[in-house]
Short mmCIF file of C-alpha atoms in Angstrom, two decimals:
data_model
loop_
_atom_site.label_atom_id
_atom_site.label_comp_id
_atom_site.label_asym_id
_atom_site.label_seq_id
_atom_site.Cartn_x
_atom_site.Cartn_y
_atom_site.Cartn_z
CA MET I 248 -2.33 -12.85 17.60
CA ILE I 249 0.28 -10.10 17.86
CA ILE I 250 3.44 -11.28 16.11
CA ALA I 251 6.89 -9.96 16.95
CA THR I 252 10.48 -10.74 16.04
CA LEU I 253 13.61 -10.53 18.18
CA LYS I 254 15.74 -7.45 17.70
CA PRO I 255 19.24 -8.10 16.29
CA LEU I 256 21.66 -9.04 19.07
CA ASP I 257 24.00 -6.13 18.33
CA GLU I 258 21.18 -3.61 18.68
CA LEU I 259 20.00 -5.25 21.90
CA VAL I 260 23.48 -5.16 23.42
CA ARG I 261 23.97 -1.52 22.44
CA CYS I 262 20.69 -0.67 24.17
CA ILE I 263 21.53 -2.36 27.48
CA LEU I 264 25.23 -1.45 27.79
CA PRO I 265 24.56 1.77 29.78
CA TYR I 266 22.90 -0.25 32.59
CA HIS I 267 24.18 -2.67 35.24
CA ARG I 268 21.09 -4.28 36.77
CA ILE I 269 18.33 -5.18 34.35
CA LEU I 270 15.01 -6.85 35.02
CA VAL I 271 14.02 -9.01 32.06
CA ALA I 272 10.26 -9.37 31.62
CA GLY I 273 8.84 -12.10 29.42
CA CYS I 274 5.25 -12.11 28.26
CA HIS I 275 3.37 -15.37 28.04
CA THR I 276 0.54 -14.31 25.82
CA CYS I 277 0.70 -13.45 22.09
CA VAL I 278 4.43 -13.18 21.52
CA THR I 279 5.08 -16.49 23.29
CA VAL I 280 2.67 -18.29 21.00
CA GLY I 281 4.39 -16.48 18.14
CA GLY I 282 7.67 -17.99 19.29
CA VAL I 283 9.74 -15.17 20.80
CA GLY I 284 8.45 -14.16 24.23
CA GLY I 285 8.45 -17.54 25.99
CA GLU I 286 10.69 -18.62 28.84
CA GLU I 287 13.08 -20.70 26.75
CA ASN I 288 13.58 -17.99 24.13
CA VAL I 289 14.08 -15.35 26.80
CA ARG I 290 16.72 -17.47 28.57
CA ILE I 291 18.61 -18.14 25.34
CA THR I 292 18.56 -14.47 24.36
CA VAL I 293 19.59 -13.30 27.82
CA ALA I 294 22.53 -15.74 27.81
CA ALA I 295 23.62 -14.41 24.41
CA VAL I 296 23.29 -10.79 25.56
CA GLU I 297 25.29 -11.49 28.74
CA MET I 298 28.02 -13.14 26.73
CA ALA I 299 28.14 -10.29 24.19
CA ALA I 300 28.32 -7.71 27.00
CA HIS I 301 31.07 -9.74 28.69
CA VAL I 302 33.08 -9.76 25.44
CA ARG I 303 32.82 -5.97 25.48
CA GLY I 304 34.19 -5.91 29.02
CA ARG I 305 30.89 -5.23 30.77
CA SER I 306 29.31 -7.25 33.53
CA ILE I 307 25.55 -6.87 33.53
CA ARG I 308 23.17 -8.54 35.95
CA LEU I 309 20.01 -9.73 34.24
CA GLU I 310 17.15 -11.32 36.18
CA ILE I 311 14.22 -12.88 34.42
CA ILE I 312 10.63 -12.66 35.62
CA ARG I 313 7.63 -14.32 34.10
CA LEU I 314 4.62 -12.15 33.37
CA ALA I 315 1.40 -13.70 32.09
CA ARG I 316 0.48 -10.54 30.21
CA GLN I 317 2.45 -7.31 30.03
CA CYS I 318 -0.21 -5.10 28.50
CA GLU I 319 -2.64 -5.19 31.45
CA PRO I 320 -1.83 -3.42 34.74
CA GLU I 321 -3.51 -6.14 36.86
CA PHE I 322 -0.95 -8.70 35.70
CA LEU I 323 1.94 -6.32 36.40
CA GLU I 324 0.76 -5.80 39.97
CA LEU I 325 1.15 -9.54 40.54
CA ALA I 326 4.94 -9.40 40.03
CA PRO I 327 6.71 -8.40 43.29
CA GLU I 328 10.01 -7.83 41.45
CA LEU I 329 8.38 -5.03 39.50
CA GLN I 330 7.37 -3.24 42.67
CA GLU I 331 10.88 -3.21 44.15
CA SER I 332 12.47 0.20 44.01
CA GLY I 333 16.21 0.78 43.82
CA HIS I 334 16.95 -2.75 42.61
CA TRP I 335 16.98 -2.12 38.88
CA ASP I 336 18.43 0.36 36.42
CA ALA I 337 16.20 -0.69 33.53
CA ILE I 338 13.69 -3.26 32.30
CA LEU I 339 14.21 -5.36 29.19
CA SER I 340 10.79 -6.25 27.83
CA PHE I 341 10.02 -9.33 25.76
CA GLY I 342 6.49 -8.11 25.16
CA CYS I 343 4.87 -6.34 22.24
CA ALA I 344 5.04 -2.55 21.98
CA SER I 345 1.85 -2.29 24.00
CA GLY I 346 3.47 -4.34 26.78
CA VAL I 347 6.58 -2.14 26.76
CA GLN I 348 4.46 0.97 27.26
CA ALA I 349 2.34 -0.65 29.97
CA LEU I 350 5.53 -1.58 31.84
CA ARG I 351 6.76 2.01 31.64
CA ASP I 352 3.37 3.26 32.86
CA ALA I 353 3.69 0.89 35.83
CA ARG I 354 7.29 1.95 36.56
CA PRO I 355 7.71 5.50 35.21
CA ASP I 356 11.07 5.73 37.02
CA LEU I 357 12.66 2.92 34.97
CA PRO I 358 13.54 3.00 31.27
CA VAL I 359 12.04 0.02 29.43
CA ILE I 360 14.02 -1.39 26.50
CA PRO I 361 12.08 -3.32 23.86
CA ALA I 362 13.73 -6.64 23.03
CA LEU I 363 11.25 -7.29 20.23
CA ASN I 364 10.08 -5.57 17.07
CA THR I 365 6.29 -5.76 17.00
CA ARG I 366 5.28 -6.67 13.46
CA PHE I 367 1.62 -7.43 12.89
CA ILE I 368 -1.60 -9.19 13.88
CA GLY I 369 -1.20 -12.58 12.27
CA ALA I 370 -1.93 -16.28 12.09
CA PRO I 371 0.23 -19.42 11.69
CA VAL I 372 0.40 -20.68 8.13
CA GLY I 373 2.89 -23.53 8.26
CA GLY I 374 6.41 -24.63 9.02
CA SER I 375 7.40 -27.13 11.68
CA GLY I 376 4.28 -28.20 13.58
CA GLY I 377 2.32 -25.69 11.53
CA ARG I 378 3.43 -22.84 13.80
CA ASP I 379 6.82 -21.72 12.52
CA VAL I 380 5.58 -19.40 9.81
CA TRP I 381 3.23 -16.54 10.59
CA GLU I 382 1.51 -14.24 8.16
CA SER I 383 -0.11 -10.85 8.63
CA ARG I 384 -3.89 -10.94 8.75
CA CYS I 385 -5.02 -7.54 10.01
CA VAL I 386 -3.70 -3.98 10.05
CA GLY I 387 -6.30 -2.71 12.51
CA CYS I 388 -7.84 -0.27 10.03
CA GLY I 389 -10.93 0.01 12.23
CA ASP I 390 -13.27 -0.27 9.24
CA CYS I 391 -13.63 -3.99 8.50
CA PHE I 392 -14.84 -5.04 5.04
CA LEU I 393 -13.79 -8.71 4.96
CA HIS I 394 -17.25 -9.80 3.76
CA LEU I 395 -16.61 -7.95 0.47
CA THR I 396 -13.24 -9.60 -0.22
CA GLY I 397 -13.84 -13.29 0.42
CA ASP I 398 -12.94 -12.89 4.12
CA ILE I 399 -9.37 -12.00 3.23
CA CYS I 400 -7.90 -8.77 4.54
CA VAL I 401 -6.36 -7.24 1.43
CA LEU I 402 -4.86 -4.42 3.47
CA ALA I 403 -2.81 -6.95 5.47
CA ARG I 404 -2.08 -9.41 2.67
CA CYS I 405 -1.77 -7.37 -0.51
CA PRO I 406 1.31 -5.09 -0.63
CA ARG I 407 -0.71 -2.48 -2.50
CA GLY I 408 -3.83 -2.95 -0.40
CA MET I 409 -5.92 -3.38 -3.55
CA GLN I 410 -9.54 -3.43 -2.42
CA ASN I 411 -11.39 -3.62 -5.73
CA GLY I 412 -9.44 -6.15 -7.78
CA SER I 413 -5.83 -7.09 -8.35
CA CYS I 414 -3.15 -4.64 -9.46
CA GLY I 415 -2.32 -6.55 -12.64
CA PHE I 416 1.35 -7.02 -11.73
CA GLU I 417 0.93 -10.61 -10.54
CA SER I 418 2.77 -13.31 -12.48
CA GLU I 419 1.16 -15.74 -14.91
CA THR I 420 1.29 -18.32 -12.13
CA GLY I 421 -0.55 -16.00 -9.77
CA LYS I 422 2.42 -14.96 -7.62
CA CYS I 423 2.76 -11.51 -6.08
CA ASP I 424 5.36 -9.34 -7.84
CA VAL I 425 6.50 -7.77 -4.56
CA ASN I 426 7.02 -11.11 -2.82
CA PRO I 427 7.08 -13.94 -5.37
CA LYS I 428 6.88 -16.53 -2.58
CA LEU I 429 3.33 -15.45 -1.90
CA GLU I 430 0.22 -16.16 -3.90
CA CYS I 431 -1.65 -13.09 -5.10
CA VAL I 432 -4.47 -12.66 -2.58
CA TRP I 433 -6.80 -11.72 -5.39
CA ASP I 434 -6.25 -15.17 -6.88
CA ILE I 435 -7.41 -16.64 -3.58
CA ILE I 436 -10.36 -14.26 -3.48
CA ARG I 437 -11.34 -15.21 -7.02
CA ALA I 438 -11.23 -18.90 -6.07
CA ARG I 439 -13.69 -18.36 -3.24
CA TYR I 440 -15.66 -15.60 -4.93
CA HIS I 441 -19.36 -15.34 -4.34
CA PRO I 442 -21.39 -12.35 -5.54
CA SER I 443 -21.64 -10.05 -2.58
CA GLY I 444 -25.20 -9.01 -3.20
CA THR I 445 -24.32 -5.50 -2.12
CA ARG I 446 -25.24 -2.39 -4.00
CA ASN I 447 -22.74 -0.50 -6.15
CA GLY I 448 -21.53 -3.66 -7.89
CA GLY I 449 -19.65 -4.68 -4.74
CA PHE I 450 -17.45 -1.58 -4.88
CA VAL I 451 -15.39 -1.20 -1.71
CA PRO I 452 -15.37 2.48 -0.77
CA ALA I 453 -12.34 4.33 0.56
CA ARG I 454 -11.28 3.48 4.09
CA ASN I 455 -11.77 5.94 6.91
CA TRP I 456 -8.22 5.88 8.25
CA SER I 457 -9.12 8.11 11.19
CA PHE I 458 -10.42 4.93 12.89
CA SER I 459 -6.98 3.32 12.72
CA CYS I 460 -3.82 3.91 14.70
CA ARG I 461 -2.58 5.83 11.64
CA GLY I 462 -5.18 8.46 12.55
CA GLY I 463 -3.38 9.27 15.80
CA CYS I 464 -3.94 7.89 19.29
CA THR I 465 -7.30 6.17 19.40
CA ARG I 466 -9.37 5.42 22.47
CA ILE I 467 -12.56 3.39 22.47
CA ARG I 468 -14.83 2.29 25.27
CA ALA I 469 -15.15 -1.48 25.54
CA ASN I 470 -18.47 -3.36 25.66
CA ARG I 471 -20.45 -0.90 23.66
CA PHE I 472 -22.99 -2.70 21.56
CA HIS I 473 -23.37 -1.33 18.02
CA ASP I 474 -21.55 1.84 18.91
CA ALA I 475 -17.99 2.30 17.77
CA SER I 476 -17.83 5.97 18.56
CA GLU I 477 -14.60 7.26 20.00
CA ASP I 478 -14.40 7.77 23.74
CA SER I 479 -13.68 11.40 24.42
CA SER I 480 -13.85 11.04 28.20
CA MET M 868 3.71 29.60 -30.18
CA THR M 869 2.02 26.36 -31.23
CA PRO M 870 4.36 24.41 -33.52
CA GLU M 871 3.12 23.15 -36.83
CA LYS M 872 2.22 19.47 -36.79
CA HIS M 873 4.09 17.12 -39.09
CA PRO M 874 2.36 13.90 -40.18
CA ILE M 875 3.89 10.74 -38.70
CA ASP M 876 2.81 7.15 -38.32
CA PRO M 877 0.15 7.29 -35.59
CA PHE M 878 1.36 3.97 -34.19
CA GLN M 879 4.91 5.08 -33.64
CA LEU M 880 6.04 5.01 -30.06
CA ILE M 881 9.09 6.95 -29.01
CA VAL M 882 10.66 5.67 -25.83
CA LEU M 883 13.15 7.72 -23.88
CA PRO M 884 14.88 7.41 -20.52
CA ALA M 885 13.37 8.89 -17.41
CA ASP M 886 15.87 11.74 -17.25
CA PRO M 887 13.83 14.93 -17.75
CA GLY M 888 17.05 16.80 -18.50
CA ILE M 889 16.80 15.67 -22.10
CA ASP M 890 13.18 16.78 -22.60
CA SER M 891 14.30 19.88 -24.51
CA MET M 892 16.36 17.68 -26.81
CA ILE M 893 13.32 15.45 -27.38
CA MET M 894 11.23 18.47 -28.25
CA ASP M 895 13.83 19.62 -30.77
CA ARG M 896 13.98 16.21 -32.39
CA LEU M 897 10.21 15.76 -32.42
CA ASN M 898 9.78 19.18 -33.99
CA ALA M 899 6.00 19.01 -33.35
CA ALA M 900 5.62 15.68 -35.13
CA VAL M 901 3.22 14.61 -32.41
CA ASP M 902 0.44 16.53 -30.68
CA GLY M 903 0.65 15.03 -27.28
CA VAL M 904 2.82 13.28 -24.76
CA VAL M 905 2.16 10.81 -21.97
CA ILE M 906 4.14 11.63 -18.87
CA PRO M 907 4.86 9.00 -16.20
CA ASP M 908 4.71 9.49 -12.47
CA ASN M 909 7.79 8.25 -10.62
CA SER M 910 7.85 5.20 -12.87
CA GLY M 911 9.37 2.06 -11.41
CA ALA M 912 8.94 3.59 -7.93
CA ALA M 913 12.05 5.69 -8.59
CA PRO M 914 11.58 9.40 -7.97
CA GLY M 915 11.76 11.51 -11.09
CA LEU M 916 10.91 15.08 -11.92
CA ASP M 917 7.38 15.86 -10.76
CA ALA M 918 5.05 14.85 -13.61
CA LEU M 919 3.07 18.10 -13.41
CA VAL M 920 6.19 20.24 -13.58
CA ARG M 921 7.26 18.24 -16.60
CA ALA M 922 3.76 18.53 -18.12
CA GLY M 923 3.82 22.29 -17.69
CA ASP M 924 6.98 22.46 -19.76
CA TRP M 925 5.48 20.42 -22.60
CA ILE M 926 2.23 22.42 -22.49
CA ARG M 927 4.18 25.66 -22.78
CA HIS M 928 5.70 24.23 -25.95
CA GLY M 929 2.27 23.56 -27.44
CA TYR M 930 1.81 19.87 -26.69
CA LYS M 931 -1.23 18.20 -25.15
CA THR M 932 -0.49 16.01 -22.19
CA SER M 933 -1.71 12.91 -20.41
CA VAL M 934 -0.23 12.62 -16.96
CA PHE M 935 0.06 9.40 -15.00
CA MET M 936 -0.82 9.66 -11.34
CA ASN M 937 -0.30 6.62 -9.16
CA CYS M 938 -1.85 6.08 -5.77
CA ARG M 939 1.33 4.54 -4.31
CA ASP M 940 2.88 7.83 -3.31
CA ARG M 941 -0.04 10.03 -2.34
CA ASN M 942 -2.96 10.34 -0.01
CA ARG M 943 -6.24 11.96 -0.99
CA ILE M 944 -5.11 15.43 0.05
CA ASP M 945 -2.18 15.25 -2.34
CA LEU M 946 -4.34 13.69 -5.08
CA ALA M 947 -6.79 16.60 -4.78
CA ALA M 948 -4.01 19.16 -4.90
CA ARG M 949 -2.44 17.52 -7.93
CA PHE M 950 -5.80 17.29 -9.68
CA ARG M 951 -6.32 21.02 -9.19
CA GLY M 952 -2.75 21.65 -10.29
CA ALA M 953 -3.32 19.60 -13.44
CA ALA M 954 -6.50 21.53 -14.26
CA TYR M 955 -4.66 24.80 -13.69
CA LEU M 956 -1.82 23.77 -16.00
CA GLY M 957 -4.20 22.64 -18.74
CA VAL M 958 -3.47 18.91 -18.55
CA ARG M 959 -5.94 17.11 -20.78
CA ARG M 960 -6.05 13.72 -19.16
CA ILE M 961 -5.09 12.00 -15.96
CA ILE M 962 -4.42 8.26 -15.96
CA ILE M 963 -4.61 6.52 -12.58
CA GLU M 964 -2.74 3.29 -11.89
CA ALA M 965 -1.38 1.27 -8.99
CA GLY M 966 2.28 1.53 -9.93
CA ARG M 967 5.32 -0.58 -9.13
CA HIS M 968 5.51 -1.18 -5.42
CA THR M 969 7.78 1.01 -3.31
CA ARG M 970 9.85 -2.01 -2.28
CA LEU M 971 10.81 -2.59 -5.92
CA GLY M 972 12.00 0.97 -6.42
CA THR M 973 15.13 2.91 -5.56
CA ILE M 974 13.92 3.88 -2.07
CA PRO M 975 12.44 0.60 -0.79
CA GLU M 976 12.31 1.83 2.81
CA ALA M 977 9.76 4.54 1.91
CA LEU M 978 6.21 4.18 3.18
CA SER M 979 3.76 2.97 0.53
CA VAL M 980 0.83 5.32 0.94
CA TYR M 981 -2.04 3.61 -0.91
CA ASP M 982 -4.55 5.73 0.96
CA LEU M 983 -6.92 4.99 -1.93
CA ASP M 984 -6.75 2.19 -4.46
CA PRO M 985 -7.03 3.19 -8.15
CA LEU M 986 -10.83 2.83 -8.30
CA GLN M 987 -11.30 4.72 -5.06
CA SER M 988 -8.96 7.42 -6.43
CA ILE M 989 -11.12 7.83 -9.53
CA ARG M 990 -14.29 8.04 -7.47
CA PHE M 991 -12.66 10.61 -5.22
CA LEU M 992 -11.39 12.72 -8.13
CA ASN M 993 -14.77 12.49 -9.88
CA MET M 994 -16.48 13.87 -6.78
CA LEU M 995 -13.88 16.61 -6.66
CA ARG M 996 -14.44 17.39 -10.33
CA ASP M 997 -18.21 17.61 -9.81
CA ARG M 998 -17.58 20.41 -7.35
CA GLN M 999 -15.03 22.12 -9.57
CA THR M 1000 -16.17 25.22 -11.39
CA GLY M 1001 -15.10 25.90 -14.95
CA SER M 1002 -15.00 23.54 -17.88
CA ASP M 1003 -11.28 23.00 -18.31
CA VAL M 1004 -10.94 20.01 -16.03
CA PRO M 1005 -8.96 16.95 -17.08
CA ALA M 1006 -10.59 13.68 -18.10
CA ILE M 1007 -9.84 10.92 -15.60
CA GLY M 1008 -9.02 7.39 -16.72
CA LEU M 1009 -7.86 4.10 -15.29
CA ARG M 1010 -4.97 1.98 -16.50
CA THR M 1011 -5.71 -1.66 -15.81
CA THR M 1012 -5.08 -5.13 -17.14
CA ILE M 1013 -7.56 -7.51 -18.65
CA GLN M 1014 -7.75 -10.41 -16.23
CA ASP M 1015 -8.52 -13.97 -17.04
CA ILE M 1016 -12.19 -14.43 -17.46
CA ASP M 1017 -13.55 -15.80 -14.23
CA PRO M 1018 -16.64 -15.25 -12.09
CA PHE M 1019 -15.07 -12.25 -10.36
CA GLU M 1020 -14.05 -10.46 -13.54
CA GLN M 1021 -17.58 -9.34 -14.24
CA GLU M 1022 -17.88 -7.84 -10.76
CA ARG M 1023 -14.52 -6.11 -11.26
CA ILE M 1024 -15.84 -4.45 -14.41
CA GLN M 1025 -19.01 -3.52 -12.53
CA ARG M 1026 -16.86 -1.85 -9.90
CA ILE M 1027 -14.94 0.02 -12.60
CA CYS M 1028 -18.18 1.16 -14.23
CA TYR M 1029 -19.54 2.23 -10.86
CA VAL M 1030 -16.72 4.76 -10.35
CA LYS M 1031 -17.26 6.09 -13.90
CA PRO M 1032 -13.81 6.73 -15.36
CA ASP M 1033 -13.93 8.70 -18.60
CA PHE M 1034 -11.66 6.19 -20.29
CA LEU M 1035 -9.88 2.89 -19.73
CA VAL M 1036 -6.30 2.22 -20.75
CA LEU M 1037 -6.31 -1.55 -21.05
CA SER M 1038 -3.18 -3.64 -20.99
CA THR M 1039 -3.13 -7.24 -22.04
CA GLY M 1040 -0.59 -9.77 -23.08
CA LYS M 1041 -3.37 -12.12 -24.12
CA PRO M 1042 -4.32 -13.01 -27.69
CA ASP M 1043 -7.03 -11.13 -29.53
CA GLY M 1044 -9.68 -13.76 -28.88
CA HIS M 1045 -9.30 -13.08 -25.18
CA ILE M 1046 -9.96 -9.39 -25.71
CA GLN M 1047 -13.05 -10.15 -27.78
CA ARG M 1048 -14.43 -12.43 -25.06
CA TRP M 1049 -13.71 -9.78 -22.47
CA LEU M 1050 -15.50 -7.14 -24.50
CA ALA M 1051 -18.48 -9.42 -25.12
CA MET M 1052 -18.76 -10.06 -21.39
CA SER M 1053 -18.48 -6.37 -20.50
CA ILE M 1054 -20.61 -4.67 -23.10
CA ASP M 1055 -23.93 -5.16 -21.28
CA ILE M 1056 -22.66 -3.87 -17.96
CA PRO M 1057 -24.34 -0.51 -17.32
CA GLY M 1058 -21.96 2.36 -17.96
CA PHE M 1059 -19.39 0.27 -19.82
CA SER M 1060 -20.14 1.65 -23.28
CA ALA M 1061 -19.83 5.21 -21.96
CA MET M 1062 -16.13 4.67 -21.32
CA GLU M 1063 -13.56 5.32 -23.99
CA MET M 1064 -11.20 2.38 -24.59
CA ILE M 1065 -7.48 2.67 -25.19
CA TRP M 1066 -5.44 -0.43 -25.82
CA ALA M 1067 -1.87 -1.02 -24.77
CA ALA M 1068 0.09 -4.23 -24.80
CA GLY M 1069 2.24 -5.16 -21.85
CA MET M 1070 1.62 -4.65 -18.18
CA PRO M 1071 0.98 -1.39 -16.31
CA GLY M 1072 4.18 0.45 -15.61
CA GLU M 1073 6.03 -1.40 -18.32
CA LEU M 1074 6.90 -0.32 -21.80
CA ALA M 1075 3.91 -0.99 -23.99
CA GLY M 1076 4.82 -3.13 -26.96
CA GLU M 1077 2.48 -1.13 -29.12
CA GLN M 1078 1.39 2.41 -29.07
CA LEU M 1079 -0.35 3.94 -26.09
CA ALA M 1080 -2.49 6.34 -28.06
CA ILE M 1081 -3.83 9.58 -26.74
CA PRO M 1082 -7.48 9.78 -27.79
CA ASP M 1083 -9.33 12.65 -29.41
CA GLY M 1084 -7.25 12.27 -32.54
CA MET M 1085 -4.04 13.16 -30.74
CA HIS M 1086 -0.98 11.14 -31.47
CA GLY M 1087 1.10 10.35 -28.49
CA ILE M 1088 4.48 9.38 -27.22
CA MET M 1089 5.09 7.73 -23.93
CA LEU M 1090 8.13 8.85 -22.04
CA SER M 1091 10.43 6.68 -20.01
CA PHE M 1092 8.48 3.55 -19.22
#
């Protein structure tokens, strides 16, 4: 699940002040489950933005549309409001960064303002109803080695990304020194440790970061079985 | 000119602030009472004078050096360049460690690089060293802590032995019995006995409560931890 957080209200207002007619696009996939992109949250945020703009002497028209998924063009084609030309000055997107860019690809003539900060691929770990607190679980390194680390992604859950044992900075009680609220992931790995049976004493070799988004824009062809080669077409 | 060495207690540790501006004063006061110095690398995730630049100064004054190199701030291109730079300067030893996290330093908004973890860094530098011509290449070691003895600890030592560091700088706050148990568990792991052991109390990146010795009969001081 892609997890995002709402941008600070001040920043949001500063971004939309140059415009008069803004189409607000929610996204009912990942970010809604994560608690920020859903209809109720969008309405509350839009009301707050309108009020803040009004306080600054600006009247801005914001109209909300519901999109099932912003990051796929087929879903964008289903929204008639998005096809209207001349009606809007800008789009305010409550989708992840991928959704923002897909919206701009669909309407290259309209600036798209991100209402959210896209944070990570994560999972719920607790809070009210078990879904209030989300934790990062994957950084999309493109070179998965979970089977060597007790099925815990140390790149997503260890601040130092220690792949071959803990850093040694953890507290006596097994808490992370960078974020003492969190348990050292290597303590969790130790608790579920099973000899990997791999060669090289289980050594996890260096990541190939060229497979990740950190290696520049990546394109892969879907549905290839046992072939992760990049798509150069 | 190499200064004459004065005998001092080999377990004396001289601790000084990170400010490299007082290095010349330290040298004057030391008056060649030690052979070598251990130089930190942006300790506490606060940028200091480049460790190699600092090492070069000490080497020019006749001291042997061990330079810390942490993987927090550098990717493998920079590690390779620094390794070559260290060899060029005549650095005797390189000690790899994880280092205090960027968020705990003076520039918390900086990107933590961690391209390689410490073991991967040693493996990478060893491969680089194998391709290096000439004999004056630095020894490469790992600074690590002795963990509680658990089923994973043995695999961790296996992983360390697999990457073949020349030496281990071990930190532990545990009592002696713990160290003995750890040694007993490790001694049969292939490659373990080939590594040189250096002991240091305290945690990595912190002031060691006892001496961090520089091996090969060198006495050492550790600067600014």
